[in-house]
CSV table of C-alpha atoms in Angstrom, one decimal:
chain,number,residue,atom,x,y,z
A,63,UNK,CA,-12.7,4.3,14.9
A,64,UNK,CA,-11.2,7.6,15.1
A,65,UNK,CA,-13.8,9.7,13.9
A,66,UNK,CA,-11.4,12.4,12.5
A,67,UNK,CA,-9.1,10.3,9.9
A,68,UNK,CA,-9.7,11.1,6.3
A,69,UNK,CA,-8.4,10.7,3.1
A,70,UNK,CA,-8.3,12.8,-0.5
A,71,UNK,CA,-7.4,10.5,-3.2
A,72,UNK,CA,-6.8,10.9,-7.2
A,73,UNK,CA,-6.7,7.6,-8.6
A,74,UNK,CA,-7.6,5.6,-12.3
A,75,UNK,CA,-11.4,5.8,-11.7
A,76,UNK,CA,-11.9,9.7,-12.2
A,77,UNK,CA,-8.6,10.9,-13.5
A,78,UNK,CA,-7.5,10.2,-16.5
A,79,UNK,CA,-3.2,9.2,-16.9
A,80,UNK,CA,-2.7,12.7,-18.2
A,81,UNK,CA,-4.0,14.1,-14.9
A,82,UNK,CA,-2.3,11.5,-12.5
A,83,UNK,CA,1.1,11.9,-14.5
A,84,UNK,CA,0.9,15.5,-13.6
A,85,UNK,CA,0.1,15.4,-10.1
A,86,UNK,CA,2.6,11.9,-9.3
A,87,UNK,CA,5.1,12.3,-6.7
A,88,UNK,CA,8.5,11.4,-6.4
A,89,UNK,CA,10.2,10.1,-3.0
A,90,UNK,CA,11.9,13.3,-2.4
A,91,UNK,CA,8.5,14.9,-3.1
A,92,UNK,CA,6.5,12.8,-1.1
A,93,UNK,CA,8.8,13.4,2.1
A,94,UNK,CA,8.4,17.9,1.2
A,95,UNK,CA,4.5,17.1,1.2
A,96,UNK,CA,4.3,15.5,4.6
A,97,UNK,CA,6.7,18.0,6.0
A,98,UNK,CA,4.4,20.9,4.6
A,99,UNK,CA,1.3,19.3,5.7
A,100,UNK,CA,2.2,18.6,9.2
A,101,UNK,CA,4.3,21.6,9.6
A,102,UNK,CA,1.9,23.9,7.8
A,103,UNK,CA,-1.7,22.8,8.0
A,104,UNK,CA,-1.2,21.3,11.2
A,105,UNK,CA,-2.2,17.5,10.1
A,106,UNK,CA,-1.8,14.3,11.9
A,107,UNK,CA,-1.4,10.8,11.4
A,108,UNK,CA,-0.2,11.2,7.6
A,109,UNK,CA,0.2,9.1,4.8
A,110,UNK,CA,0.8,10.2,1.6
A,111,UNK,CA,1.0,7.0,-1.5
A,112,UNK,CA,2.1,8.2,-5.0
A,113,UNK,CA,2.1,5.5,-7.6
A,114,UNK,CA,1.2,5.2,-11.3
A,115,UNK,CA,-2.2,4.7,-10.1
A,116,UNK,CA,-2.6,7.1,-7.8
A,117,UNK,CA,-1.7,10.1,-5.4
A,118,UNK,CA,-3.8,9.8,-1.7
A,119,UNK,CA,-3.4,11.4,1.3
A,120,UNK,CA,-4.5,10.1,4.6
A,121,UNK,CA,-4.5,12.3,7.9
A,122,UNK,CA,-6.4,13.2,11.0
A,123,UNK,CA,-8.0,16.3,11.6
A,124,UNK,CA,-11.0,17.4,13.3
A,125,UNK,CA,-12.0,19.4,9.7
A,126,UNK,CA,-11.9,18.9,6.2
A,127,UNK,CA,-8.5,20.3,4.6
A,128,UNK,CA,-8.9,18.3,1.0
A,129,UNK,CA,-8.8,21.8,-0.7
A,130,UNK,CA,-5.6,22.9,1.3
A,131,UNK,CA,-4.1,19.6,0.7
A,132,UNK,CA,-4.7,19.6,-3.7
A,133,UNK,CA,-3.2,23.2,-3.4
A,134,UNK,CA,-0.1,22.3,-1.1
A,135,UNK,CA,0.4,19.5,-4.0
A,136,UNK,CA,-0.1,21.4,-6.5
A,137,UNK,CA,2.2,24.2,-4.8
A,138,UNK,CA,5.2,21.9,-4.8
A,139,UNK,CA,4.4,20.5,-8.1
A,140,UNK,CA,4.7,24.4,-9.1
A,141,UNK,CA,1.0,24.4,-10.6
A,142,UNK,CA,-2.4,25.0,-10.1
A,143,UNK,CA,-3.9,22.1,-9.4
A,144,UNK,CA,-6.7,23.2,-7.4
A,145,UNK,CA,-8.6,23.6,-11.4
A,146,UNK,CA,-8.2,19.9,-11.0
A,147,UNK,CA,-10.2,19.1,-7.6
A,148,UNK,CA,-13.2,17.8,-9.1
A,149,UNK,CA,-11.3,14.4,-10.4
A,150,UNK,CA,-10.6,13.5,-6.2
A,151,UNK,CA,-12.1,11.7,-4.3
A,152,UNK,CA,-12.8,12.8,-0.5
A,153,UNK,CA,-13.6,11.0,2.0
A,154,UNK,CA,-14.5,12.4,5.5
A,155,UNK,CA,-15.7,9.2,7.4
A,156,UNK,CA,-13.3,7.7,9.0
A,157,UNK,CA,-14.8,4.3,8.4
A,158,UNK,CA,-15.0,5.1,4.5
A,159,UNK,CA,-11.5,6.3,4.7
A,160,UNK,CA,-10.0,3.4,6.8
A,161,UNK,CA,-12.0,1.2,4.2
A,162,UNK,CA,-10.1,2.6,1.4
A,163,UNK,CA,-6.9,2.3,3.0
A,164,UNK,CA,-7.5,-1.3,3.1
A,165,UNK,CA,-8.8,-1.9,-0.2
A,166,UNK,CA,-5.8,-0.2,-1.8
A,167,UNK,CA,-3.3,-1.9,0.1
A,168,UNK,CA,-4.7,-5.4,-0.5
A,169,UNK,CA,-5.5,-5.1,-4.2
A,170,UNK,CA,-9.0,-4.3,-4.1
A,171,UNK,CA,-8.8,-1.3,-5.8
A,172,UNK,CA,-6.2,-2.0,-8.1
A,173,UNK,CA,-6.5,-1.9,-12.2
A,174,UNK,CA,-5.6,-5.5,-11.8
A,175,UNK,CA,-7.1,-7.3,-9.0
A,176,UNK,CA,-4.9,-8.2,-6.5
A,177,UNK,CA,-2.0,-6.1,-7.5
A,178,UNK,CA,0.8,-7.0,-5.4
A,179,UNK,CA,3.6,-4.1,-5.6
A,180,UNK,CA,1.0,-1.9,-4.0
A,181,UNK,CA,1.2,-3.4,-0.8
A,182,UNK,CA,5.1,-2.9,-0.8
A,183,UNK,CA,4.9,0.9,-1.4
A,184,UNK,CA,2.1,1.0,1.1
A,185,UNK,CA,5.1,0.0,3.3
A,186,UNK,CA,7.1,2.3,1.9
A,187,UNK,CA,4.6,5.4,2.6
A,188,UNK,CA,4.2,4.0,6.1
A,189,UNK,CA,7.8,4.4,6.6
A,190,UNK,CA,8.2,7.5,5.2
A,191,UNK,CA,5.7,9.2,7.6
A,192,UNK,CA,7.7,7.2,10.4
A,193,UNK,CA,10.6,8.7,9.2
A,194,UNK,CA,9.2,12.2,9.1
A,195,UNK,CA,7.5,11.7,12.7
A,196,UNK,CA,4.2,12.2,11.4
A,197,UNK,CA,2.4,9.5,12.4
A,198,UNK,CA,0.4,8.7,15.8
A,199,UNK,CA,-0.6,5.3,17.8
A,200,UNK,CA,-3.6,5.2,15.7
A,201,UNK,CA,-2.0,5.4,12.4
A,202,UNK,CA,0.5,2.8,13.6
A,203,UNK,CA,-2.2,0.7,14.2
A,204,UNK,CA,-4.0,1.2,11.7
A,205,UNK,CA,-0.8,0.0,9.2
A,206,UNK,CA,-0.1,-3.0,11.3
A,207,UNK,CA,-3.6,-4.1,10.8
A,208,UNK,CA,-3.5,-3.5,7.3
A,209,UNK,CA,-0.2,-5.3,7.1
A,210,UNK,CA,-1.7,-8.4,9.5
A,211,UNK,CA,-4.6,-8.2,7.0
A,212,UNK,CA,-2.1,-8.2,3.8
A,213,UNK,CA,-0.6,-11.7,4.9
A,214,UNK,CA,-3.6,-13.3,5.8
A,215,UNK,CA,-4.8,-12.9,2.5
A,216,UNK,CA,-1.4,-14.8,0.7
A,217,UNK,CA,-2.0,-17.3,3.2
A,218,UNK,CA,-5.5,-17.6,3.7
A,219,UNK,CA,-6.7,-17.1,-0.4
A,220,UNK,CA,-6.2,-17.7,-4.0
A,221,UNK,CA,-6.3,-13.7,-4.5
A,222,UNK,CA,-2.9,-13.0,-5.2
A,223,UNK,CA,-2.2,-16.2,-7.5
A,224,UNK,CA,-1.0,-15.8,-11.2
A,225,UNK,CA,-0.9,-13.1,-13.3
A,226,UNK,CA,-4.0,-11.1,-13.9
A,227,UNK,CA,-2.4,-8.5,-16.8
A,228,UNK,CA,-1.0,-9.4,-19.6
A,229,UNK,CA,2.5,-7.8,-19.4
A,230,UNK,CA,2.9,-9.9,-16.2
A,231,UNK,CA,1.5,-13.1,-17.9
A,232,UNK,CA,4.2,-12.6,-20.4
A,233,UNK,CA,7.1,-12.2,-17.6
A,234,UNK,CA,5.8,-15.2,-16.3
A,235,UNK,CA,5.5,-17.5,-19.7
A,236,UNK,CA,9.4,-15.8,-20.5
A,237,UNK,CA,10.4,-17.0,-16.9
A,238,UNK,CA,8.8,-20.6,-18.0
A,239,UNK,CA,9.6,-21.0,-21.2
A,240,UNK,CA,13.8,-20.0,-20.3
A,241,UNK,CA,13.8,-21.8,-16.9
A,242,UNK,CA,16.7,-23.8,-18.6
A,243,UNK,CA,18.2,-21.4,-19.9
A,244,UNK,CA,20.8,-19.5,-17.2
A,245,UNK,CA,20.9,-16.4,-18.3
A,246,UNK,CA,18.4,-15.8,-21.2
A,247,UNK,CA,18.4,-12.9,-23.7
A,248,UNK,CA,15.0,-11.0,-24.1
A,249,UNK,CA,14.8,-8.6,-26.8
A,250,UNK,CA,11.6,-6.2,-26.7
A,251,UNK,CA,10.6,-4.5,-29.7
A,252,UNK,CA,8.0,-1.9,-29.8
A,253,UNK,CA,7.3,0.7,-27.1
A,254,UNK,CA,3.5,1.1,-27.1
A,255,UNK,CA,1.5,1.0,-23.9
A,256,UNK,CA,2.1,-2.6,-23.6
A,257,UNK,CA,5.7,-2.9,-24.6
A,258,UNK,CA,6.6,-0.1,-22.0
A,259,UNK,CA,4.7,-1.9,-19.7
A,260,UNK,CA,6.1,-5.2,-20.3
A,261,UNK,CA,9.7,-3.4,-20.1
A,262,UNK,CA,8.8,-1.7,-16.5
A,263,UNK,CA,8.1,-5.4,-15.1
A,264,UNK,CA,11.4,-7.2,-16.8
A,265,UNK,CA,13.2,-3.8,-15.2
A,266,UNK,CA,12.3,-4.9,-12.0
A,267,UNK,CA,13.0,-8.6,-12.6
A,268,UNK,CA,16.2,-9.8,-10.6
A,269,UNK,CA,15.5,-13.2,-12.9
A,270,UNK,CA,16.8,-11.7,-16.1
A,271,UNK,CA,19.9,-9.3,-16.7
A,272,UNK,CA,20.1,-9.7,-20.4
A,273,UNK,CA,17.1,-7.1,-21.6
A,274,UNK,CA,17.3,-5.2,-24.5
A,275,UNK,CA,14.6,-3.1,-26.3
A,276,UNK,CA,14.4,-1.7,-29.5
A,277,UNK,CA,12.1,0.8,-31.1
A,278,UNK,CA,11.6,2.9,-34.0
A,279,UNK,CA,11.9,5.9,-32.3
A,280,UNK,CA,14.8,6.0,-30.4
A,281,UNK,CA,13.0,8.3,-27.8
A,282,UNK,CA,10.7,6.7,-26.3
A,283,UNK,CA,13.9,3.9,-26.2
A,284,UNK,CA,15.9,5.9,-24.5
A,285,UNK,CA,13.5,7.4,-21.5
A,286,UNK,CA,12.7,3.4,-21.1
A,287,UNK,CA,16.2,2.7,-20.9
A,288,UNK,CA,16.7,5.5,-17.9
A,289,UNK,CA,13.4,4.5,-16.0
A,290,UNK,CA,14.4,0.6,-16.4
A,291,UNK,CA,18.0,-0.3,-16.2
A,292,UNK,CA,17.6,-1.9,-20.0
A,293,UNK,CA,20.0,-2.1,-23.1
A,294,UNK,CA,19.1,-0.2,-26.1
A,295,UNK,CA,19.6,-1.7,-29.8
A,296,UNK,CA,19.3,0.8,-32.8
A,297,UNK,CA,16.0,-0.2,-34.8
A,298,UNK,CA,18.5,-0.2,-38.0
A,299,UNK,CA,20.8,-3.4,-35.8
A,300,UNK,CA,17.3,-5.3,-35.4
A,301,UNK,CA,18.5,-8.2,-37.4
A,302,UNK,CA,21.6,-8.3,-35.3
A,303,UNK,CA,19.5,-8.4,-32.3
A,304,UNK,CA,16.9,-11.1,-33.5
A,305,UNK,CA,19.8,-13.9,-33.7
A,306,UNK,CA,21.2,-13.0,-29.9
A,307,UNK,CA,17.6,-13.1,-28.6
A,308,UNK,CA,16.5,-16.4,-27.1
A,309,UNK,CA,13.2,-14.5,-26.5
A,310,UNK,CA,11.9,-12.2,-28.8
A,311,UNK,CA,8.5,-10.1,-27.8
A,312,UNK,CA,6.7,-8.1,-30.1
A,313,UNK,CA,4.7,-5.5,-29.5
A,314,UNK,CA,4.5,-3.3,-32.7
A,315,UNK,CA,1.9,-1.8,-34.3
A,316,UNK,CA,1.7,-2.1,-37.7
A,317,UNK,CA,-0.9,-3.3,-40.0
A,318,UNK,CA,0.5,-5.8,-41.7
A,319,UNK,CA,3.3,-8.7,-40.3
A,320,UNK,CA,6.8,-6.9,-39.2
A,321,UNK,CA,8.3,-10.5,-38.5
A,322,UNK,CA,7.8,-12.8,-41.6
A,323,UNK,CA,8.9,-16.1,-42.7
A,324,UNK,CA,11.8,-14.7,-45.1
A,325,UNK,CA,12.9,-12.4,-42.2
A,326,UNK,CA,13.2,-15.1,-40.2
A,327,UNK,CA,14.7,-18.1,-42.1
A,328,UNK,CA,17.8,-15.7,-42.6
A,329,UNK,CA,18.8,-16.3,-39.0
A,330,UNK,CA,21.4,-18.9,-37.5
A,331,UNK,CA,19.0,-21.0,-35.0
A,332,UNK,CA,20.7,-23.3,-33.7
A,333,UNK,CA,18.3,-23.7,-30.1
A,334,UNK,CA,14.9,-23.0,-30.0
A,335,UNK,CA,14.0,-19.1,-30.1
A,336,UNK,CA,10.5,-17.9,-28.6
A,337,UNK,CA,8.5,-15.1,-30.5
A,338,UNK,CA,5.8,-13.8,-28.4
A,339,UNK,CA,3.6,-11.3,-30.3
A,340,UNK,CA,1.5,-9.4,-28.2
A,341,UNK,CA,0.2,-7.4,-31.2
A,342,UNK,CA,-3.5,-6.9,-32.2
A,343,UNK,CA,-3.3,-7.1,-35.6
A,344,UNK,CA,-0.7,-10.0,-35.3
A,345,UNK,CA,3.1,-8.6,-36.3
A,346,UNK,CA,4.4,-12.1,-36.4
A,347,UNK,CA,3.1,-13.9,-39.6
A,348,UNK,CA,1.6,-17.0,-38.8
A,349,UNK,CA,3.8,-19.0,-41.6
A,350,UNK,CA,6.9,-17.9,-38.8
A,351,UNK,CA,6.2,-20.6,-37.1
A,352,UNK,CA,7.4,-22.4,-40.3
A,353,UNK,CA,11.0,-21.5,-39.8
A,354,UNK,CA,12.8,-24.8,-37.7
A,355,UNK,CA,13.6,-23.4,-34.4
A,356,UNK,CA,11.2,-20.9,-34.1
A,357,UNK,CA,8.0,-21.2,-31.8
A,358,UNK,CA,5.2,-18.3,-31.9
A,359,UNK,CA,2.8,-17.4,-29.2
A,360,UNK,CA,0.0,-15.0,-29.4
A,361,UNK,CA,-1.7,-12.4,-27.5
A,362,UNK,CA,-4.5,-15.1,-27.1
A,363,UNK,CA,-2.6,-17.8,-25.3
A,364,UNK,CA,-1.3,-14.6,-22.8
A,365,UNK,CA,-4.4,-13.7,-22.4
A,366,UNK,CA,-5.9,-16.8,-21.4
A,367,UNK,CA,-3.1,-17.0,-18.9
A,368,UNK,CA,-4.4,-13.5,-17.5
A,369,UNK,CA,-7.9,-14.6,-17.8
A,370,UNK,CA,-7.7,-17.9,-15.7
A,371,UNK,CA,-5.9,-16.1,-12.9
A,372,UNK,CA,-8.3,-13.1,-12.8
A,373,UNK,CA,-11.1,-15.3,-12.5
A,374,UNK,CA,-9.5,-16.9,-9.4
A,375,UNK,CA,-8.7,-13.4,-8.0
A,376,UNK,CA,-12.1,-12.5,-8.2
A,377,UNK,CA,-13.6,-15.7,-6.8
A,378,UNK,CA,-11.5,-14.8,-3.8
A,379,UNK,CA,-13.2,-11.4,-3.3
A,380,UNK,CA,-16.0,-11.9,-0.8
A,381,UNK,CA,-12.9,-14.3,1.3
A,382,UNK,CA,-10.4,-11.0,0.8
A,383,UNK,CA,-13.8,-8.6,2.5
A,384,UNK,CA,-14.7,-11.0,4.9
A,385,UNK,CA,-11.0,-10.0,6.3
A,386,UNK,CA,-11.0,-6.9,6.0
A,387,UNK,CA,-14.3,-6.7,7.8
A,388,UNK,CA,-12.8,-8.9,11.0
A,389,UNK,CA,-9.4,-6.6,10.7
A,390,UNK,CA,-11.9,-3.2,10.9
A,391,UNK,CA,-13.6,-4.7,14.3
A,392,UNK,CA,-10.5,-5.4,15.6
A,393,UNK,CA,-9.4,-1.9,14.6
A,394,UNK,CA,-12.3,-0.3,16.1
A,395,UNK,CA,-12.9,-2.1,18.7
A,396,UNK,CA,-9.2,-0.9,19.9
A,397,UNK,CA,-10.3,2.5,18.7
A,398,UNK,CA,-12.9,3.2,21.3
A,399,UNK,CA,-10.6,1.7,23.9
A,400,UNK,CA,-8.1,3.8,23.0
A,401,UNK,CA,-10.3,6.7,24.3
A,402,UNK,CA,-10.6,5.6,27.6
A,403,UNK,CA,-7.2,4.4,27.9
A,404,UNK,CA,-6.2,8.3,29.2
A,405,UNK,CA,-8.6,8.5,32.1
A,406,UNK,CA,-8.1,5.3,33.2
A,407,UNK,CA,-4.0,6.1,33.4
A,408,UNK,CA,-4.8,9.2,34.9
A,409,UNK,CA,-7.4,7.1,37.3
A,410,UNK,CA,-4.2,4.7,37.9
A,411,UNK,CA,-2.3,7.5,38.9
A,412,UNK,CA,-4.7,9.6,40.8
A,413,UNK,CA,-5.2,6.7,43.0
A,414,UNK,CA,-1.5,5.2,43.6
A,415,UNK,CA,-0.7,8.9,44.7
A,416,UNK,CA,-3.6,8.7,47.3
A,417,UNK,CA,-2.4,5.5,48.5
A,418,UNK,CA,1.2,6.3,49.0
A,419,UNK,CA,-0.1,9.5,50.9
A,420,UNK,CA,-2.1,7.8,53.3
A,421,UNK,CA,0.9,4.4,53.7
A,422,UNK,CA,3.4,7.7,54.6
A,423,UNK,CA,1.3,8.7,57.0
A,424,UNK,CA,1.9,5.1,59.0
A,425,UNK,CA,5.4,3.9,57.5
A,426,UNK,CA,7.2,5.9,60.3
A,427,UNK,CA,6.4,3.8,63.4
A,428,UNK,CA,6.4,0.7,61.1
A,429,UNK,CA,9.2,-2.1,60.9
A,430,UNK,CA,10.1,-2.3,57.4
A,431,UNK,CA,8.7,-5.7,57.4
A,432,UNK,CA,5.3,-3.9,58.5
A,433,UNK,CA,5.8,-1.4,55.8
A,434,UNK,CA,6.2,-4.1,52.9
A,435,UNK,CA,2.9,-5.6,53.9
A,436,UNK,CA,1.2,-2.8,54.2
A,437,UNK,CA,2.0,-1.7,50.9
A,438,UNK,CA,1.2,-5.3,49.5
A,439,UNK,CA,-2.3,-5.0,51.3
A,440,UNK,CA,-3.0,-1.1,49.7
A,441,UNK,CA,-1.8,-2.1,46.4
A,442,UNK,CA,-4.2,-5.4,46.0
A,443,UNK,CA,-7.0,-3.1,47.3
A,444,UNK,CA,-6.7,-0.3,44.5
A,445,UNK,CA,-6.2,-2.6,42.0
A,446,UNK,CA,-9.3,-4.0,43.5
A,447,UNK,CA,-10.8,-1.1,43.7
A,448,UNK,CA,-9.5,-0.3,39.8
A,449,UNK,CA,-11.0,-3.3,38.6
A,450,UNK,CA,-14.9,-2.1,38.3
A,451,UNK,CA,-14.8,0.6,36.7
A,452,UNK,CA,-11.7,-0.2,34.1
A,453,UNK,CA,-14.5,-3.4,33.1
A,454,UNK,CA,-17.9,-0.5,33.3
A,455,UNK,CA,-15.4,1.6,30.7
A,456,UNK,CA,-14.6,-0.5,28.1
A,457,UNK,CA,-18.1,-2.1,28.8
A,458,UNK,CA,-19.4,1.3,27.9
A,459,UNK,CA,-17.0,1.6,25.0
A,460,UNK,CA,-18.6,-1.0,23.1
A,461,UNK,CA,-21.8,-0.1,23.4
A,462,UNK,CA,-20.8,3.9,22.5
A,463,UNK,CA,-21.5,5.2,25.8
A,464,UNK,CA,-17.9,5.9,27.7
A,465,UNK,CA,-18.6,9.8,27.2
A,466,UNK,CA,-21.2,9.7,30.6
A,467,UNK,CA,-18.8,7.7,32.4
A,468,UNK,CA,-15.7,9.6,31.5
A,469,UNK,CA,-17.0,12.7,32.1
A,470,UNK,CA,-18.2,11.6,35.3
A,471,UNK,CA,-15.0,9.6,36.6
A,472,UNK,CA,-13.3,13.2,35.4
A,473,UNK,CA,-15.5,14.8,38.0
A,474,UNK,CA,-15.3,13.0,40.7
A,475,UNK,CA,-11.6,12.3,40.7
A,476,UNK,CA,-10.9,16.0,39.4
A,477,UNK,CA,-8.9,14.7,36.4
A,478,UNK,CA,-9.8,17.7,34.0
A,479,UNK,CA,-6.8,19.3,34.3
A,480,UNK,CA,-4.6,16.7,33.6
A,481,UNK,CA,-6.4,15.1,31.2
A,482,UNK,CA,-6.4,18.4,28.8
A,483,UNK,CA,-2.5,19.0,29.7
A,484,UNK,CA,-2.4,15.3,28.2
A,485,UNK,CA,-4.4,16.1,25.2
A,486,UNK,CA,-2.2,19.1,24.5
């Protein structure tokens, strides 16, 4: 592994939302931060990933520069956020660091297991940094391994089946219950947690185009609208709203019913019409269901829908390490070859230059048909000759011994010079 990648993350488990809402990134921020830690602190191999979640940098350097890095954030974020260090998480082993990497990407260390948009802004870091030319042969690796790793899981496990929260249990029993229907009309009322969750996951639903939400405050409605791409109904047009709805999820929260029997049997329903309340106390009354037409489900039945597939996300665990484990060897076994991989170029060359020196020397009283076997013979015998101590290098690389043998093929074939004008 390369022993100098690390990563500085703020994430769910220490920081509060209040914290990670002022320290998220934007795209257009996200591209000034790589530019400023490259440019400016001198890092390599950088990622940085901004979600709701979380705001990480990964990068190589032979020291740590967390501290630099929360102050370059908070620089651009035009605060102080270095009063806010003690909520990140650094990691200065590259194994731990690589190890994170992966879990986040797959779904490990998601607030629902097996969270599968965060492999799809993973990407969308990875080609950021491309884009900025910020990344080197060991970040690229180390993304194509995670990506290999990414599909082997869909293919390979149950960890990515169904829906493990409940706002995405309820875009799934809307997507089930209106499969008929071609272009079902959801109306969402009540912007809580849940309801603006529930609204961010129908936003980015290309199955349904007919969304509206509705809200007592008109707000929070309209900042939903922005951020989603949804319709807005005034709270005073809600009855106007109820009869276009062919879906109808609730997620007020309000002490007593909001949606009663009388409220309802004063609509036209002429095809069934779904309330889902996701309220805890219930906002639909339970008589509703009373109403012909009208079929209620409850926070409970999502829930079990949430619970069934968690449980099978989380049987699929050990399965979803195991790979990551085998990816990692891979990784680091290609890691340590990597580190030969200059001296034995430089080896290559060193000796291919020797041999067309010496096949000069002869090639002037030769026939060319002389010269072209000659030059077959010299090549077979430095690849011959190649061939030991390529296999005693990567030999030693897997046992975490190349350092004697480099230094001493670097010796005796007076590579120094070029091997440091190649590091530079």
């Amino acid at each position: 592994m390369k022993q100098s990648f690390k990563a500085v993350s703020l994430s769910y488990k220490k920081a509060p939302l209040a914290i990670r809402e002022l320290l998220t990134l934007d795209e257009a921020t996200c591209g000034r931060l790589l530019h400023t830690l490259h440019n400016h602190l001198g890092l390599s191999d950088v990622l940085v990933l901004s979600t709701c979640n979380r705001t990480e940098v990964y990068y190589t350097a032979d020291t740590d520069n967390s501290a630099a890095i929360v102050e370059a954030l908070g620089d651009l974020k035009e605060m102080d956020a270095s009063s806010y260090y003690s909520y990140f998480t650094v990691l200065n082993s590259a194994t731990a660091a690589v190890q994170h990497l992966f879990e986040v990407a797959l779904g490990l260390d998601a607030q629902v297991v097996g969270d599968m948009q965060i492999s799809n802004q993973v990407k969308r870091a990875y080609q950021r940094s491309t884009e900025a030319n910020v990344t080197g042969p060991f970040l690229h690796r180390l993304l194509h391994t995670v990506f290999a790793a990414n599909k082997r899981v869909q293919q390979e496990t149950a960890f990515r089946d169904g829906a493990a929260s409940t706002s995405y249990a309820t875009l799934e029993l809307v997507q089930e219950l209106t499969a008929s229907i071609a272009q079902p009309r959801v109306l969402i009322v009540g912007l809580g947690e849940i309801g603006a969750d529930i609204c961010r996951h129908f936003g980015k639903s290309k199955h349904f185009t007919e969304v509206t939400i509705c809200n007592r405050t008109p707000a929070a409605a309209q900042a939903l609208t922005t951020e989603c791409g949804l319709q807005i109904l005034n709270f005073a047009h809600l009855t106007q709203g109820l009869q276009a709805a062919d879906v109808v999820i609730s997620a007020i929260s309000t002490p007593s019913p909001f949606f009663t029997r009388e409220l309802l049997a004063g609509l036209t329903i002429l095809s069934p019409k779904f309330f889902i309340d996701l309220s805890v106390p219930r906002s639909i009354a339970a008589a509703a269901e009373q109403v012909p037409g009208v079929l209620v489900y409850n926070i409970d039945a999502i829930q079990n829908k949430a619970s069934e597939a968690l449980a099978r996300r989380v049987a699929a665990v050990p399965h979803v390490r195991e790979i990551i484990a085998e990816c990692m060897a891979e990784l680091h076994e290609w890691s340590r070859n990597l580190q030969v991989s200059p001296v034995i170029q430089k080896l290559k060359i060193t000796l291919e230059q020797l041999r067309q020196q010496e096949v000069n020397r002869f090639k002037k009283n030769m026939s060319a048909e002389e010269a072209a076997r000659l030059d077959d013979a010299t090549k077979s015998l430095t690849q011959k000759f190649m061939k030991l101590p390529v296999l005693q290098l990567k030999a030693a690389c897997q046992r975490g011994e190349a350092d004697q043998l480099v230094a001493m093929l670097t010796e005796l074939f007076a590579l120094e010079d070029e091997l440091v004008e190649a590091g530079a």
